[in-house]
Amino acid sequence: MPKAPLELKATAAANAQGVEYFAKNRKKIRADLLKYGAIWIRGFDLMKGVSGFREMYSALGLDPCLDPLHSSGLRKFAVERDALYEEVNKPSLRGHYIGLHCESTAKRTAAYAAFVCFQKATESGGRFLVADGTAILGEMDPDVLRRLYDRKIRISVSNLDIPPSFPGLVKEGIKNLVDAAVAPKFDMDLEMIYEADGKPGRLQAIESAEAPINRHPVTGIPVWFNNAHNHARKLRDRRPCGVPEVGMTEVFYADTLEPLSLEDCEEIKRASEKHITALPMEPGDVLLVDNYRALHGRDVFQGDRFHAVSWFTWDDNEEWRGDERRIVAKNGLNQVMNQMMDFLPKDFESDQS
């Protein structure tokens, strides 16, 4: 089976055509995206600016939508009118390795993404990581795969450390307050649980149980479709990580709420990283991703870096599109949380309008 990513490098003639190239080759590019799971588009001047990037994805017939995690407060628009989100460019997270993941929750998943480079890291690093979910699935040890599939997994997405000395009634009140006032603001199914990772007093927001394997909704091909490589604490603790404790994640076996064993984490790491392609993207490069087929991440970097992403919904399967109104209604929380984060070092700012 063809593996991601397919490389599409501009010839002089194709570059000269600009947006017309993508309009003329729309059907083939879209077919290749379904076939390979990701396409690395290189050497076009058109996408070096925001307006040209939008012309490109419009010519391909891609229909923009909000990031599946838009309401989390962790997704910030670079240019809202162009449906363009900043990637993780903050200087405070330069040294943070982002593991492989799909942009999804139990409630919401985007169909496609277009990651664009406007400014590569000025000093070093920052390569974009992509891996084929079908290849990872085929690589995985069958015993580990069967265990994860049978037991399913749950992922904690945030931590709130309460003094362990607090009386039980006070801790229960805090739990109920967070559960009633905060959790519904996020587009996830979350359960508030104390001390799932063994730390006294820690309240964790944990997603519902899910299988680590999914079938692609169009092709029906089984795919490794989960975020364990990025979220497992045993892997995060063994690589560069700049996330504060409140944002540290963990992956549990769903049946017992025990963290994944080191052995299973090591197999996830081995199988996943064997199939990573690290892309040294240049300004104007775009990586098209089928979010149901390919996983993505980012290496550490030094200097300034400005990459961005647009997310797309189904354009020919109306019944799969979902209700954007639910997530749009929570946009206020996203804006407030981003304003609260302005005290952090500023993102690299592009000179693009």
GROMACS .gro file of C-alpha atoms in nm:
model
  353
    1MET     CA    1   0.000   0.000   0.000
    2PRO     CA    2   0.136   0.349  -0.084
    3LYS     CA    3   0.271   0.526   0.224
    4ALA     CA    4   0.265   0.891   0.326
    5PRO     CA    5   0.385   1.134   0.219
    6LEU     CA    6   0.383   1.166  -0.158
    7GLU     CA    7   0.620   1.440  -0.272
    8LEU     CA    8   0.490   1.690  -0.527
    9LYS     CA    9   0.772   1.921  -0.636
   10ALA     CA   10   0.700   2.216  -0.863
   11THR     CA   11   0.860   2.238  -1.203
   12ALA     CA   12   0.935   2.583  -1.342
   13ALA     CA   13   0.628   2.556  -1.562
   14ALA     CA   14   0.401   2.445  -1.278
   15ASN     CA   15   0.529   2.723  -1.052
   16ALA     CA   16   0.460   2.978  -1.325
   17GLN     CA   17   0.098   2.862  -1.348
   18GLY     CA   18   0.035   2.956  -0.985
   19VAL     CA   19  -0.316   2.882  -0.864
   20GLU     CA   20  -0.419   2.752  -1.207
   21TYR     CA   21  -0.194   2.451  -1.154
   22PHE     CA   22  -0.399   2.345  -0.852
   23ALA     CA   23  -0.730   2.415  -1.025
   24LYS     CA   24  -0.630   2.203  -1.326
   25ASN     CA   25  -0.491   1.918  -1.115
   26ARG     CA   26  -0.755   1.923  -0.843
   27LYS     CA   27  -0.896   1.575  -0.907
   28LYS     CA   28  -0.554   1.407  -0.919
   29ILE     CA   29  -0.425   1.581  -0.607
   30ARG     CA   30  -0.738   1.494  -0.413
   31ALA     CA   31  -0.719   1.132  -0.535
   32ASP     CA   32  -0.352   1.112  -0.435
   33LEU     CA   33  -0.434   1.253  -0.091
   34LEU     CA   34  -0.682   0.968  -0.039
   35LYS     CA   35  -0.433   0.714  -0.177
   36TYR     CA   36  -0.121   0.821   0.013
   37GLY     CA   37  -0.263   0.997   0.321
   38ALA     CA   38  -0.036   1.301   0.288
   39ILE     CA   39   0.122   1.510   0.011
   40TRP     CA   40   0.428   1.731   0.058
   41ILE     CA   41   0.390   2.016  -0.193
   42ARG     CA   42   0.722   2.192  -0.256
   43GLY     CA   43   0.870   2.472  -0.461
   44PHE     CA   44   0.563   2.686  -0.533
   45ASP     CA   45   0.594   3.060  -0.478
   46LEU     CA   46   0.215   3.093  -0.452
   47MET     CA   47   0.194   2.968  -0.091
   48LYS     CA   48   0.465   3.192   0.051
   49GLY     CA   49   0.189   3.436   0.148
   50VAL     CA   50  -0.141   3.391   0.331
   51SER     CA   51  -0.357   3.497   0.037
   52GLY     CA   52  -0.182   3.256  -0.200
   53PHE     CA   53  -0.217   2.974   0.051
   54ARG     CA   54  -0.591   3.035   0.063
   55GLU     CA   55  -0.610   3.046  -0.318
   56MET     CA   56  -0.437   2.709  -0.328
   57TYR     CA   57  -0.670   2.527  -0.090
   58SER     CA   58  -0.975   2.693  -0.245
   59ALA     CA   59  -0.867   2.572  -0.589
   60LEU     CA   60  -0.849   2.219  -0.447
   61GLY     CA   61  -1.208   2.248  -0.326
   62LEU     CA   62  -1.119   2.214   0.043
   63ASP     CA   63  -1.387   2.351   0.277
   64PRO     CA   64  -1.241   2.518   0.592
   65CYS     CA   65  -1.370   2.439   0.939
   66LEU     CA   66  -1.270   2.511   1.297
   67ASP     CA   67  -0.993   2.314   1.463
   68PRO     CA   68  -1.145   2.016   1.650
   69LEU     CA   69  -0.985   2.154   1.969
   70HIS     CA   70  -1.083   2.514   1.897
   71SER     CA   71  -1.279   2.557   2.221
   72SER     CA   72  -0.986   2.437   2.435
   73GLY     CA   73  -0.819   2.778   2.440
   74LEU     CA   74  -0.504   2.621   2.291
   75ARG     CA   75  -0.587   2.709   1.932
   76LYS     CA   76  -0.519   3.064   1.818
   77PHE     CA   77  -0.603   3.212   1.480
   78ALA     CA   78  -0.317   3.366   1.286
   79VAL     CA   79  -0.560   3.507   1.029
   80GLU     CA   80  -0.923   3.433   1.121
   81ARG     CA   81  -1.078   3.537   0.789
   82ASP     CA   82  -0.855   3.286   0.610
   83ALA     CA   83  -0.927   3.007   0.863
   84LEU     CA   84  -0.555   2.999   0.941
   85TYR     CA   85  -0.438   2.882   1.284
   86GLU     CA   86  -0.092   2.926   1.429
   87GLU     CA   87   0.106   2.610   1.481
   88VAL     CA   88   0.304   2.571   1.804
   89ASN     CA   89   0.560   2.845   1.739
   90LYS     CA   90   0.587   2.996   2.088
   91PRO     CA   91   0.947   3.049   2.205
   92SER     CA   92   0.844   2.898   2.539
   93LEU     CA   93   0.774   2.567   2.357
   94ARG     CA   94   1.077   2.562   2.126
   95GLY     CA   95   1.227   2.278   2.325
   96HIS     CA   96   0.904   2.076   2.336
   97TYR     CA   97   0.884   1.772   2.112
   98ILE     CA   98   0.529   1.715   1.983
   99GLY     CA   99   0.467   1.346   1.931
  100LEU     CA  100   0.248   1.186   1.669
  101HIS     CA  101  -0.123   1.254   1.701
  102CYS     CA  102  -0.446   1.296   1.506
  103GLU     CA  103  -0.642   1.618   1.555
  104SER     CA  104  -0.950   1.466   1.710
  105THR     CA  105  -1.165   1.409   2.015
  106ALA     CA  106  -1.441   1.157   2.075
  107LYS     CA  107  -1.685   1.422   1.952
  108ARG     CA  108  -1.508   1.597   1.665
  109THR     CA  109  -1.245   1.526   1.400
  110ALA     CA  110  -1.140   1.725   1.095
  111ALA     CA  111  -1.124   1.547   0.761
  112TYR     CA  112  -0.813   1.715   0.620
  113ALA     CA  113  -0.542   1.966   0.708
  114ALA     CA  114  -0.300   2.187   0.517
  115PHE     CA  115   0.016   2.275   0.711
  116VAL     CA  116   0.210   2.565   0.561
  117CYS     CA  117   0.558   2.703   0.625
  118PHE     CA  118   0.591   3.083   0.611
  119GLN     CA  119   0.920   3.094   0.803
  120LYS     CA  120   1.134   2.794   0.888
  121ALA     CA  121   1.324   2.793   1.217
  122THR     CA  122   1.588   3.064   1.188
  123GLU     CA  123   1.856   2.867   1.371
  124SER     CA  124   1.788   2.494   1.360
  125GLY     CA  125   1.529   2.217   1.396
  126GLY     CA  126   1.154   2.244   1.375
  127ARG     CA  127   1.107   1.968   1.121
  128PHE     CA  128   0.748   1.865   1.064
  129LEU     CA  129   0.678   1.500   1.143
  130VAL     CA  130   0.429   1.284   0.956
  131ALA     CA  131   0.363   0.910   0.967
  132ASP     CA  132   0.125   0.674   0.792
  133GLY     CA  133  -0.128   0.525   1.034
  134THR     CA  134  -0.166   0.210   0.822
  135ALA     CA  135   0.210   0.150   0.830
  136ILE     CA  136   0.224   0.194   1.209
  137LEU     CA  137  -0.065  -0.050   1.250
  138GLY     CA  138   0.111  -0.308   1.034
  139GLU     CA  139   0.434  -0.260   1.230
  140MET     CA  140   0.285  -0.298   1.579
  141ASP     CA  141   0.352  -0.614   1.777
  142PRO     CA  142   0.031  -0.824   1.750
  143ASP     CA  143   0.020  -0.901   2.125
  144VAL     CA  144   0.048  -0.534   2.221
  145LEU     CA  145  -0.207  -0.440   1.958
  146ARG     CA  146  -0.455  -0.700   2.080
  147ARG     CA  147  -0.409  -0.590   2.441
  148LEU     CA  148  -0.467  -0.222   2.360
  149TYR     CA  149  -0.764  -0.305   2.138
  150ASP     CA  150  -0.929  -0.532   2.395
  151ARG     CA  151  -0.871  -0.304   2.693
  152LYS     CA  152  -0.909   0.026   2.502
  153ILE     CA  153  -0.743   0.346   2.617
  154ARG     CA  154  -0.838   0.667   2.798
  155ILE     CA  155  -0.637   0.990   2.787
  156SER     CA  156  -0.610   1.254   3.058
  157VAL     CA  157  -0.579   1.603   2.910
  158SER     CA  158  -0.512   1.824   3.214
  159ASN     CA  159  -0.424   1.818   3.583
  160LEU     CA  160  -0.535   2.027   3.878
  161ASP     CA  161  -0.327   1.962   4.189
  162ILE     CA  162  -0.533   2.006   4.507
  163PRO     CA  163  -0.355   1.997   4.846
  164PRO     CA  164  -0.395   1.635   4.963
  165SER     CA  165  -0.469   1.763   5.313
  166PHE     CA  166  -0.798   1.920   5.200
  167PRO     CA  167  -1.103   1.746   5.355
  168GLY     CA  168  -1.287   1.502   5.132
  169LEU     CA  169  -1.595   1.721   5.113
  170VAL     CA  170  -1.388   2.017   4.993
  171LYS     CA  171  -1.214   1.809   4.728
  172GLU     CA  172  -1.545   1.668   4.612
  173GLY     CA  173  -1.685   2.020   4.589
  174ILE     CA  174  -1.392   2.132   4.375
  175LYS     CA  175  -1.440   1.828   4.153
  176ASN     CA  176  -1.810   1.902   4.108
  177LEU     CA  177  -1.741   2.269   4.038
  178VAL     CA  178  -1.486   2.188   3.768
  179ASP     CA  179  -1.714   1.920   3.624
  180ALA     CA  180  -2.012   2.156   3.606
  181ALA     CA  181  -1.849   2.487   3.515
  182VAL     CA  182  -1.537   2.409   3.312
  183ALA     CA  183  -1.560   2.064   3.149
  184PRO     CA  184  -1.875   2.142   2.941
  185LYS     CA  185  -1.690   2.429   2.773
  186PHE     CA  186  -1.463   2.184   2.594
  187ASP     CA  187  -1.574   1.978   2.297
  188MET     CA  188  -1.481   1.651   2.467
  189ASP     CA  189  -1.641   1.384   2.685
  190LEU     CA  190  -1.447   1.435   3.009
  191GLU     CA  191  -1.470   1.269   3.348
  192MET     CA  192  -1.308   1.430   3.653
  193ILE     CA  193  -1.114   1.167   3.851
  194TYR     CA  194  -0.880   1.204   4.148
  195GLU     CA  195  -0.536   1.046   4.159
  196ALA     CA  196  -0.566   0.824   3.851
  197ASP     CA  197  -0.191   0.860   3.796
  198GLY     CA  198  -0.113   0.800   4.164
  199LYS     CA  199  -0.024   1.158   4.259
  200PRO     CA  200  -0.202   1.255   4.585
  201GLY     CA  201  -0.459   1.530   4.542
  202ARG     CA  202  -0.438   1.541   4.163
  203LEU     CA  203  -0.768   1.595   3.980
  204GLN     CA  204  -0.748   1.481   3.618
  205ALA     CA  205  -0.980   1.544   3.325
  206ILE     CA  206  -0.996   1.211   3.143
  207GLU     CA  207  -1.153   1.140   2.806
  208SER     CA  208  -1.391   0.851   2.744
  209ALA     CA  209  -1.267   0.506   2.640
  210GLU     CA  210  -1.167   0.462   2.278
  211ALA     CA  211  -1.016   0.193   2.059
  212PRO     CA  212  -0.664   0.264   1.928
  213ILE     CA  213  -0.769   0.153   1.578
  214ASN     CA  214  -1.016   0.313   1.340
  215ARG     CA  215  -1.139   0.235   0.990
  216HIS     CA  216  -1.094   0.512   0.738
  217PRO     CA  217  -1.445   0.642   0.667
  218VAL     CA  218  -1.394   0.642   0.289
  219THR     CA  219  -1.155   0.357   0.212
  220GLY     CA  220  -1.244   0.131   0.505
  221ILE     CA  221  -0.873   0.062   0.565
  222PRO     CA  222  -0.780  -0.005   0.933
  223VAL     CA  223  -0.557   0.271   1.072
  224TRP     CA  224  -0.362   0.335   1.394
  225PHE     CA  225  -0.578   0.628   1.506
  226ASN     CA  226  -0.497   0.764   1.851
  227ASN     CA  227  -0.266   1.006   2.034
  228ALA     CA  228  -0.076   0.768   2.260
  229HIS     CA  229   0.266   0.849   2.108
  230ASN     CA  230   0.220   1.214   2.202
  231HIS     CA  231   0.028   1.181   2.529
  232ALA     CA  232   0.181   0.884   2.716
  233ARG     CA  233   0.364   1.023   3.019
  234LYS     CA  234   0.635   0.756   3.006
  235LEU     CA  235   0.728   0.876   2.657
  236ARG     CA  236   0.698   1.249   2.735
  237ASP     CA  237   0.927   1.214   3.038
  238ARG     CA  238   1.196   1.060   2.819
  239ARG     CA  239   1.214   1.332   2.551
  240PRO     CA  240   1.231   1.714   2.541
  241CYS     CA  241   0.913   1.851   2.697
  242GLY     CA  242   0.828   2.211   2.782
  243VAL     CA  243   0.467   2.165   2.891
  244PRO     CA  244   0.381   2.274   3.249
  245GLU     CA  245   0.244   2.010   3.484
  246VAL     CA  246  -0.114   2.134   3.443
  247GLY     CA  247  -0.096   2.038   3.076
  248MET     CA  248   0.087   1.707   3.112
  249THR     CA  249  -0.112   1.417   2.975
  250GLU     CA  250  -0.130   1.046   3.042
  251VAL     CA  251  -0.268   0.739   2.866
  252PHE     CA  252  -0.449   0.469   3.066
  253TYR     CA  253  -0.587   0.125   3.000
  254ALA     CA  254  -0.959   0.198   2.998
  255ASP     CA  255  -1.063  -0.110   3.196
  256THR     CA  256  -0.848  -0.043   3.505
  257LEU     CA  257  -0.735   0.321   3.469
  258GLU     CA  258  -0.375   0.212   3.510
  259PRO     CA  259  -0.116   0.403   3.303
  260LEU     CA  260   0.016   0.212   3.003
  261SER     CA  261   0.310  -0.011   3.092
  262LEU     CA  262   0.660   0.093   2.993
  263GLU     CA  263   0.678  -0.211   2.763
  264ASP     CA  264   0.364  -0.110   2.572
  265CYS     CA  265   0.481   0.251   2.553
  266GLU     CA  266   0.816   0.142   2.413
  267GLU     CA  267   0.642  -0.065   2.144
  268ILE     CA  268   0.420   0.230   2.050
  269LYS     CA  269   0.733   0.444   2.027
  270ARG     CA  270   0.924   0.189   1.818
  271ALA     CA  271   0.643   0.120   1.571
  272SER     CA  272   0.549   0.486   1.537
  273GLU     CA  273   0.896   0.632   1.498
  274LYS     CA  274   1.003   0.369   1.244
  275HIS     CA  275   0.753   0.527   1.004
  276ILE     CA  276   0.809   0.896   1.079
  277THR     CA  277   0.918   1.113   0.787
  278ALA     CA  278   1.075   1.437   0.915
  279LEU     CA  279   1.018   1.717   0.663
  280PRO     CA  280   1.255   2.019   0.648
  281MET     CA  281   0.982   2.247   0.514
  282GLU     CA  282   1.082   2.568   0.335
  283PRO     CA  283   0.874   2.886   0.300
  284GLY     CA  284   0.583   2.811   0.066
  285ASP     CA  285   0.586   2.436   0.133
  286VAL     CA  286   0.250   2.283   0.221
  287LEU     CA  287   0.175   1.942   0.366
  288LEU     CA  288  -0.175   1.817   0.288
  289VAL     CA  289  -0.287   1.557   0.541
  290ASP     CA  290  -0.577   1.315   0.550
  291ASN     CA  291  -0.648   1.340   0.924
  292TYR     CA  292  -0.805   0.993   0.931
  293ARG     CA  293  -0.498   0.830   0.774
  294ALA     CA  294  -0.179   1.016   0.875
  295LEU     CA  295  -0.052   1.131   1.214
  296HIS     CA  296   0.159   1.443   1.261
  297GLY     CA  297   0.397   1.608   1.508
  298ARG     CA  298   0.689   1.853   1.534
  299ASP     CA  299   1.052   1.835   1.639
  300VAL     CA  300   1.222   2.083   1.872
  301PHE     CA  301   1.371   2.400   1.722
  302GLN     CA  302   1.590   2.702   1.793
  303GLY     CA  303   1.523   3.059   1.681
  304ASP     CA  304   1.200   3.194   1.537
  305ARG     CA  305   0.956   2.983   1.339
  306PHE     CA  306   0.621   3.056   1.177
  307HIS     CA  307   0.419   2.762   1.050
  308ALA     CA  308   0.040   2.763   1.030
  309VAL     CA  309  -0.246   2.525   0.954
  310SER     CA  310  -0.599   2.526   0.813
  311TRP     CA  311  -0.848   2.249   0.886
  312PHE     CA  312  -1.113   2.121   0.646
  313THR     CA  313  -1.439   1.935   0.676
  314TRP     CA  314  -1.600   1.688   0.437
  315ASP     CA  315  -1.700   1.863   0.114
  316ASP     CA  316  -1.885   1.572  -0.046
  317ASN     CA  317  -2.033   1.389   0.254
  318GLU     CA  318  -2.284   1.631   0.401
  319GLU     CA  319  -2.403   1.390   0.670
  320TRP     CA  320  -2.049   1.366   0.810
  321ARG     CA  321  -1.996   1.738   0.853
  322GLY     CA  322  -2.144   1.772   1.203
  323ASP     CA  323  -2.279   2.087   1.365
  324GLU     CA  324  -2.031   2.374   1.368
  325ARG     CA  325  -2.268   2.587   1.575
  326ARG     CA  326  -2.189   2.393   1.891
  327ILE     CA  327  -1.819   2.468   1.870
  328VAL     CA  328  -1.867   2.824   1.740
  329ALA     CA  329  -2.072   2.904   2.050
  330LYS     CA  330  -1.764   2.829   2.259
  331ASN     CA  331  -1.537   3.064   2.066
  332GLY     CA  332  -1.556   3.320   2.346
  333LEU     CA  333  -1.377   3.085   2.586
  334ASN     CA  334  -1.108   3.023   2.328
  335GLN     CA  335  -1.048   3.397   2.288
  336VAL     CA  336  -1.041   3.464   2.662
  337MET     CA  337  -0.792   3.186   2.729
  338ASN     CA  338  -0.566   3.303   2.449
  339GLN     CA  339  -0.571   3.656   2.593
  340MET     CA  340  -0.471   3.514   2.932
  341MET     CA  341  -0.173   3.346   2.764
  342ASP     CA  342  -0.042   3.672   2.620
  343PHE     CA  343   0.203   3.704   2.909
  344LEU     CA  344   0.399   3.417   2.753
  345PRO     CA  345   0.679   3.504   2.506
  346LYS     CA  346   0.524   3.629   2.184
  347ASP     CA  347   0.494   3.403   1.885
  348PHE     CA  348   0.704   3.479   1.583
  349GLU     CA  349   0.513   3.734   1.381
  350SER     CA  350   0.505   3.709   1.004
  351ASP     CA  351   0.515   4.017   0.788
  352GLN     CA  352   0.232   3.866   0.585
  353SER     CA  353  -0.101   4.044   0.608
   0.00000   0.00000   0.00000
